[in-house]
Short mmCIF file of C-alpha atoms in Angstrom, two decimals:
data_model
loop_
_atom_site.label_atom_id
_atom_site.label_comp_id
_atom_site.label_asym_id
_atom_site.label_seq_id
_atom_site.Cartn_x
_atom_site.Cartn_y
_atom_site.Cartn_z
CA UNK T 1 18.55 1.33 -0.24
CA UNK T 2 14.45 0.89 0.52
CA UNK T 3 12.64 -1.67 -0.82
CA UNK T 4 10.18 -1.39 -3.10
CA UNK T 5 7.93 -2.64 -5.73
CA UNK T 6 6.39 -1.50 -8.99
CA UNK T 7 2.93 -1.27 -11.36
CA UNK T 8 3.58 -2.19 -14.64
CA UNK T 9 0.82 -0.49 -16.18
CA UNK T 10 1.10 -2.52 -19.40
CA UNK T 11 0.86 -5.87 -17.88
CA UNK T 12 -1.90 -4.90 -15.07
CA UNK T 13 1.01 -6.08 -12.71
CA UNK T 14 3.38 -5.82 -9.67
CA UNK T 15 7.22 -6.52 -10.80
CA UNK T 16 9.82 -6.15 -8.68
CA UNK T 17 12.82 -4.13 -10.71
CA UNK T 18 15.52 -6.41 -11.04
CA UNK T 19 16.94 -4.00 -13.74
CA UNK T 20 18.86 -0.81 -13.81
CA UNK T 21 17.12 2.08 -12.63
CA UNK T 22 18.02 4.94 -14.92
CA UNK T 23 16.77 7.82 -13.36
CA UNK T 24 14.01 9.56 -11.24
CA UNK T 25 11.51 12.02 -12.98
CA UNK T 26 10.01 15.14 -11.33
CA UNK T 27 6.52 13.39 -10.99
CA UNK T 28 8.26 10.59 -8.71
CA UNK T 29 8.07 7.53 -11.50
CA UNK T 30 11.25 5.56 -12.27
CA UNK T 31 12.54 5.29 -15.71
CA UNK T 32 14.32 1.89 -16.28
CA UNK T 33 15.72 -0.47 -18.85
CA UNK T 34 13.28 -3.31 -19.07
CA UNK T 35 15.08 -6.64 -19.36
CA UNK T 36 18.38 -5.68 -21.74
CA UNK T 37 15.87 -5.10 -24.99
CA UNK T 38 16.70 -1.38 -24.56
CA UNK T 39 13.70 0.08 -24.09
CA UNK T 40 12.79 2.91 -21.58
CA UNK T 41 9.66 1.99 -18.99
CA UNK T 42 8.03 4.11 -16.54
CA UNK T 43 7.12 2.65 -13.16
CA UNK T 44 5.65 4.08 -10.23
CA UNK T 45 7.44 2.63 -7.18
CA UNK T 46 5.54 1.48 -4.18
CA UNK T 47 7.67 1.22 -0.46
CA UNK T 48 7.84 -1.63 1.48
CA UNK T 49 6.97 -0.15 4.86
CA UNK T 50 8.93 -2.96 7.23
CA UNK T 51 6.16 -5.16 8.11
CA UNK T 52 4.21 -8.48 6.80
CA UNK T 53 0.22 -9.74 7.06
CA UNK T 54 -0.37 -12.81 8.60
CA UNK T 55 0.57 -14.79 5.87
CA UNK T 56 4.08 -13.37 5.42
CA UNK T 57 3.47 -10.92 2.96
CA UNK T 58 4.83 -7.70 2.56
CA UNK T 59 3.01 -4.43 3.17
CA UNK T 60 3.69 -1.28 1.05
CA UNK T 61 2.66 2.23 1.32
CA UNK T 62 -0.02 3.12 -1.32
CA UNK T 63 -1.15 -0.20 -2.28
CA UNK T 64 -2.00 -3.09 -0.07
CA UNK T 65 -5.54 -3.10 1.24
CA UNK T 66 -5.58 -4.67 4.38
CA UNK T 67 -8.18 -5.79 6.64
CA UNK T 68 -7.81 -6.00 10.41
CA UNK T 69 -9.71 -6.36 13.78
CA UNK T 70 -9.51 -3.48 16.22
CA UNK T 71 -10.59 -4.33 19.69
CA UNK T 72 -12.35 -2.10 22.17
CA UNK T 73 -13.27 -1.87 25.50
CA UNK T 74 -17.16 -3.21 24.42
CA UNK T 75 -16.83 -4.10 20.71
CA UNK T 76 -15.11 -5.68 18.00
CA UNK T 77 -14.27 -3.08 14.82
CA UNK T 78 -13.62 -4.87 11.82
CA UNK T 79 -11.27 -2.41 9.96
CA UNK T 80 -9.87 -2.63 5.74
CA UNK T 81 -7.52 0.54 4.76
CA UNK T 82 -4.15 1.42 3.53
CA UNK T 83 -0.63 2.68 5.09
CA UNK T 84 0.64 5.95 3.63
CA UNK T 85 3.66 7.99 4.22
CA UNK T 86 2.99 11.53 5.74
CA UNK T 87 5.51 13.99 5.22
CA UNK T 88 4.15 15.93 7.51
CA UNK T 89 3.88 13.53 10.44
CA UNK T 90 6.97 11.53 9.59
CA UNK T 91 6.11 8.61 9.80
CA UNK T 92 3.49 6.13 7.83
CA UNK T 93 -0.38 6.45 8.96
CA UNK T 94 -3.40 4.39 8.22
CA UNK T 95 -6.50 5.82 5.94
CA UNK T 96 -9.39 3.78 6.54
CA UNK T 97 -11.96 2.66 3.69
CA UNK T 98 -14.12 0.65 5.33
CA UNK T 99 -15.35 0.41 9.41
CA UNK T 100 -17.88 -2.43 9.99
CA UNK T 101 -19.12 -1.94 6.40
CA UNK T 102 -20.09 1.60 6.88
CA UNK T 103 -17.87 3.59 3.77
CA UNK T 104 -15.52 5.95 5.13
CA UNK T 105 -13.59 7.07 1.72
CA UNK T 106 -11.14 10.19 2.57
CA UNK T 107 -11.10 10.43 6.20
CA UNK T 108 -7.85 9.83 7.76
CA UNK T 109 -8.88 8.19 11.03
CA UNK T 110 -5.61 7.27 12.79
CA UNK T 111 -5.51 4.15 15.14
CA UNK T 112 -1.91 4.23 17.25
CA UNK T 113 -2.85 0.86 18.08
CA UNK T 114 -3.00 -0.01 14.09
CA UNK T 115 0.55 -0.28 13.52
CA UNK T 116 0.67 -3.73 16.36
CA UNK T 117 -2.53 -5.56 14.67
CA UNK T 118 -2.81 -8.20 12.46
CA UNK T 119 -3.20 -7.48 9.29
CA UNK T 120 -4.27 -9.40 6.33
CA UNK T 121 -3.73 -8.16 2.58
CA UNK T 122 -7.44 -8.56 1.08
CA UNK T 123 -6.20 -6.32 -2.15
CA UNK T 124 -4.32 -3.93 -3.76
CA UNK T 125 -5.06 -0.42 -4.38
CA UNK T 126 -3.88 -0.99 -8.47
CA UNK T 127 -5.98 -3.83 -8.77
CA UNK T 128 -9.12 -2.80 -7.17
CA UNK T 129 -10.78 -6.17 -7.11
CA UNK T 130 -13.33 -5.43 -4.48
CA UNK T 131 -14.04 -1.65 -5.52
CA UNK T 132 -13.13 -0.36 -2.51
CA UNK T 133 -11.00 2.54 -3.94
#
């Protein structure tokens, strides 16, 4: 089974289901029994894509910001983006946000190299704390 995490819209938070998942809707949420009180919730579920930041955290698909250096033949790119899956590559891909500052909201630009840097989590894509989605 993958690992994964979820938003709980209600609480503004990440949980991590320890309770029966009932079912899977058409839209991709999770329906579940929250905590034996017998109440339905939805969550939408977040994958753990198989690697940590620097600081031993896990990285999922859709929602950690991260920030990394990228270095070049003659310059040093500071780097903050997201992993998402692409069903048509196969495989997860990086979306950058932000290159040296300079905004660059919905272009894919796809580093090979990004998958073997070191990333730090600066955010979360839910939480938006530094309004970079």
């Amino acid at each position: 089974m993958n690992e994964f995490i979820v938003w709980d819209e209600k609480q503004k938070k990440f949980i991590q289901p320890s309770r029966e998942i009932v079912m899977t809707t058409k839209d991709g949420l999770l329906k579940g029994i929250n905590g034996g009180n017998g109440f339905v919730e939805q969550w939408k579920p977040f994958s753990y894509i198989g690697k940590t930041d620097i600081n031993n955290k896990k990285i999922y698909a859709d929602c950690s910001i991260l920030e990394f250096k990228m270095y070049g033949t003659k310059s040093v790119v500071s780097v903050k983006g997201y992993f998402y899956w692409s069903c048509e590559k196969l495989r997860y891909k990086f979306m950058s946000l932000v290159v040296d500052n300079y905004p660059r909201k919905e272009k894919n630009i796809e580093w090979n190299r990004a998958i073997g840097q070191r990333f730090k989590i600066i955010d979360t894509i839910q939480e938006n704390k530094l309004g970079l989605i």
